Coordinates of C-alpha atoms in Angstrom, one line a residue:
Q1 CA 27.8 153.1 65.8
V2 CA 26.8 156.8 66.1
Q3 CA 23.7 157.5 68.1
L4 CA 21.9 160.9 68.2
V5 CA 19.5 162.4 70.8
E6 CA 17.9 165.8 70.2
S7 CA 16.6 168.1 72.9
G8 CA 15.5 171.7 73.3
G9 CA 12.3 171.7 71.3
G10 CA 9.2 173.4 72.7
S11 CA 6.6 176.0 72.0
V12 CA 7.5 179.6 71.2
Q13 CA 5.8 182.7 70.0
T14 CA 6.4 184.1 66.6
G15 CA 9.6 186.1 66.6
G16 CA 11.0 184.0 69.5
S17 CA 14.2 181.9 69.7
L18 CA 15.1 178.4 70.6
R19 CA 18.3 176.4 70.7
L20 CA 18.2 172.7 69.8
S21 CA 20.9 170.3 70.9
C22 CA 21.9 167.0 69.6
E23 CA 24.1 164.8 71.7
T24 CA 26.1 162.2 69.8
S25 CA 27.5 158.9 71.3
G26 CA 29.6 156.4 69.6
Y27 CA 31.0 159.3 67.7
S28 CA 33.2 158.0 65.0
Y29 CA 36.2 159.6 63.2
N30 CA 34.4 158.9 60.1
T31 CA 31.4 161.1 60.8
L32 CA 31.9 163.5 58.0
Y33 CA 28.9 165.7 58.1
L34 CA 26.1 166.6 60.6
G35 CA 22.8 168.1 59.7
W36 CA 19.5 169.3 60.9
F37 CA 16.3 168.5 59.1
R38 CA 12.7 169.2 59.9
Q39 CA 9.4 167.8 58.9
A40 CA 5.9 169.3 59.2
P41 CA 2.7 167.2 59.0
G42 CA 2.0 166.1 55.5
T43 CA 5.3 167.3 54.0
E44 CA 8.6 165.7 53.2
R45 CA 11.6 166.0 55.4
E46 CA 13.5 169.2 54.7
G47 CA 17.2 169.9 55.1
V48 CA 17.7 173.0 57.3
A49 CA 21.4 173.2 58.0
A50 CA 24.5 171.2 57.7
I51 CA 28.1 171.3 58.9
V52 CA 31.3 169.6 57.7
T53 CA 32.9 168.2 60.8
D54 CA 36.5 168.6 59.9
D55 CA 36.6 172.1 58.5
G56 CA 33.4 173.6 60.0
A57 CA 31.9 174.8 56.7
T58 CA 28.2 175.4 57.1
Y59 CA 25.3 175.2 54.7
Y60 CA 21.7 176.5 55.1
A61 CA 18.4 176.3 53.4
D62 CA 17.4 179.6 51.9
S63 CA 14.3 179.7 54.2
V64 CA 16.5 179.9 57.4
K65 CA 19.6 181.8 56.2
G66 CA 20.3 184.7 58.6
R67 CA 18.0 183.3 61.2
F68 CA 19.5 179.8 62.1
T69 CA 23.0 179.0 63.0
I70 CA 24.4 175.5 63.2
S71 CA 27.5 174.7 65.3
Q72 CA 29.3 171.9 66.9
D73 CA 31.2 171.4 70.1
N74 CA 33.6 168.6 69.5
A75 CA 34.6 168.4 73.2
K76 CA 31.0 167.8 74.2
K77 CA 30.2 165.8 71.1
T78 CA 27.1 168.0 70.6
L79 CA 25.5 169.6 67.6
Y80 CA 23.5 172.8 68.1
L81 CA 20.9 174.7 66.0
Q82 CA 20.3 178.2 67.2
M83 CA 17.0 179.4 65.8
S84 CA 15.8 183.0 66.0
S85 CA 13.0 185.2 64.4
L86 CA 10.9 182.0 64.3
N87 CA 7.6 182.0 62.4
S88 CA 4.8 179.4 61.9
E89 CA 6.5 177.9 58.9
D90 CA 9.3 176.8 61.2
T91 CA 6.9 174.5 63.0
G92 CA 7.8 170.7 62.8
I93 CA 9.7 167.9 64.1
Y94 CA 13.4 168.6 64.0
Y95 CA 15.9 165.8 63.5
C96 CA 19.7 165.7 63.6
A97 CA 21.5 163.4 61.4
A98 CA 25.1 162.1 60.8
A99 CA 26.7 161.1 57.5
L100 CA 29.4 158.5 57.4
R101 CA 29.9 158.5 53.6
K102 CA 31.7 161.1 51.5
S103 CA 29.3 163.3 49.5
W104 CA 29.3 166.3 47.3
R105 CA 28.8 169.3 49.4
W106 CA 25.8 170.5 47.4
L107 CA 24.0 167.4 48.6
L108 CA 24.5 168.1 52.3
L109 CA 20.9 169.3 52.7
R110 CA 19.5 166.1 51.2
A111 CA 18.2 163.4 53.6
E112 CA 19.7 160.6 51.5
T113 CA 23.2 161.8 52.3
Y114 CA 22.7 160.8 55.9
D115 CA 23.1 157.4 57.6
R116 CA 22.1 157.9 61.2
W117 CA 19.1 159.8 62.6
G118 CA 17.9 161.0 66.0
Q119 CA 14.4 160.5 67.2
G120 CA 13.4 164.2 66.7
T121 CA 12.2 167.0 68.9
Q122 CA 9.0 169.1 68.3
V123 CA 9.2 172.8 67.6
T124 CA 5.8 174.7 67.6
V125 CA 5.7 178.4 66.7
S126 CA 2.5 180.2 67.3
S127 CA 1.2 183.8 67.2

């Protein structure tokens, strides 16, 4: 069973950068997609970025395009989210997730596509 552990969160000033990591264990050949989500207090969980594990295709929410980059290191079994030009709206708990079931690619930023979740890491952006 796939297990996910996020790290790399913290506090940063507006305009700063952070890199989140998500270590996977029990990685299965049938982990089809990996994604990053975030949730601010009082809001629903929002899809930020996703990657297709076999071909590396990436997908981003409009709010982070050009600022965030999702990548995977298959040898290290680690998923990354490089975040730059951060602003207060990026504040929240960031979760990584793994999908084991085939899905339409336009659904890869939807939480219901994913089967396994990490515990989350807090990102706080302040001026």
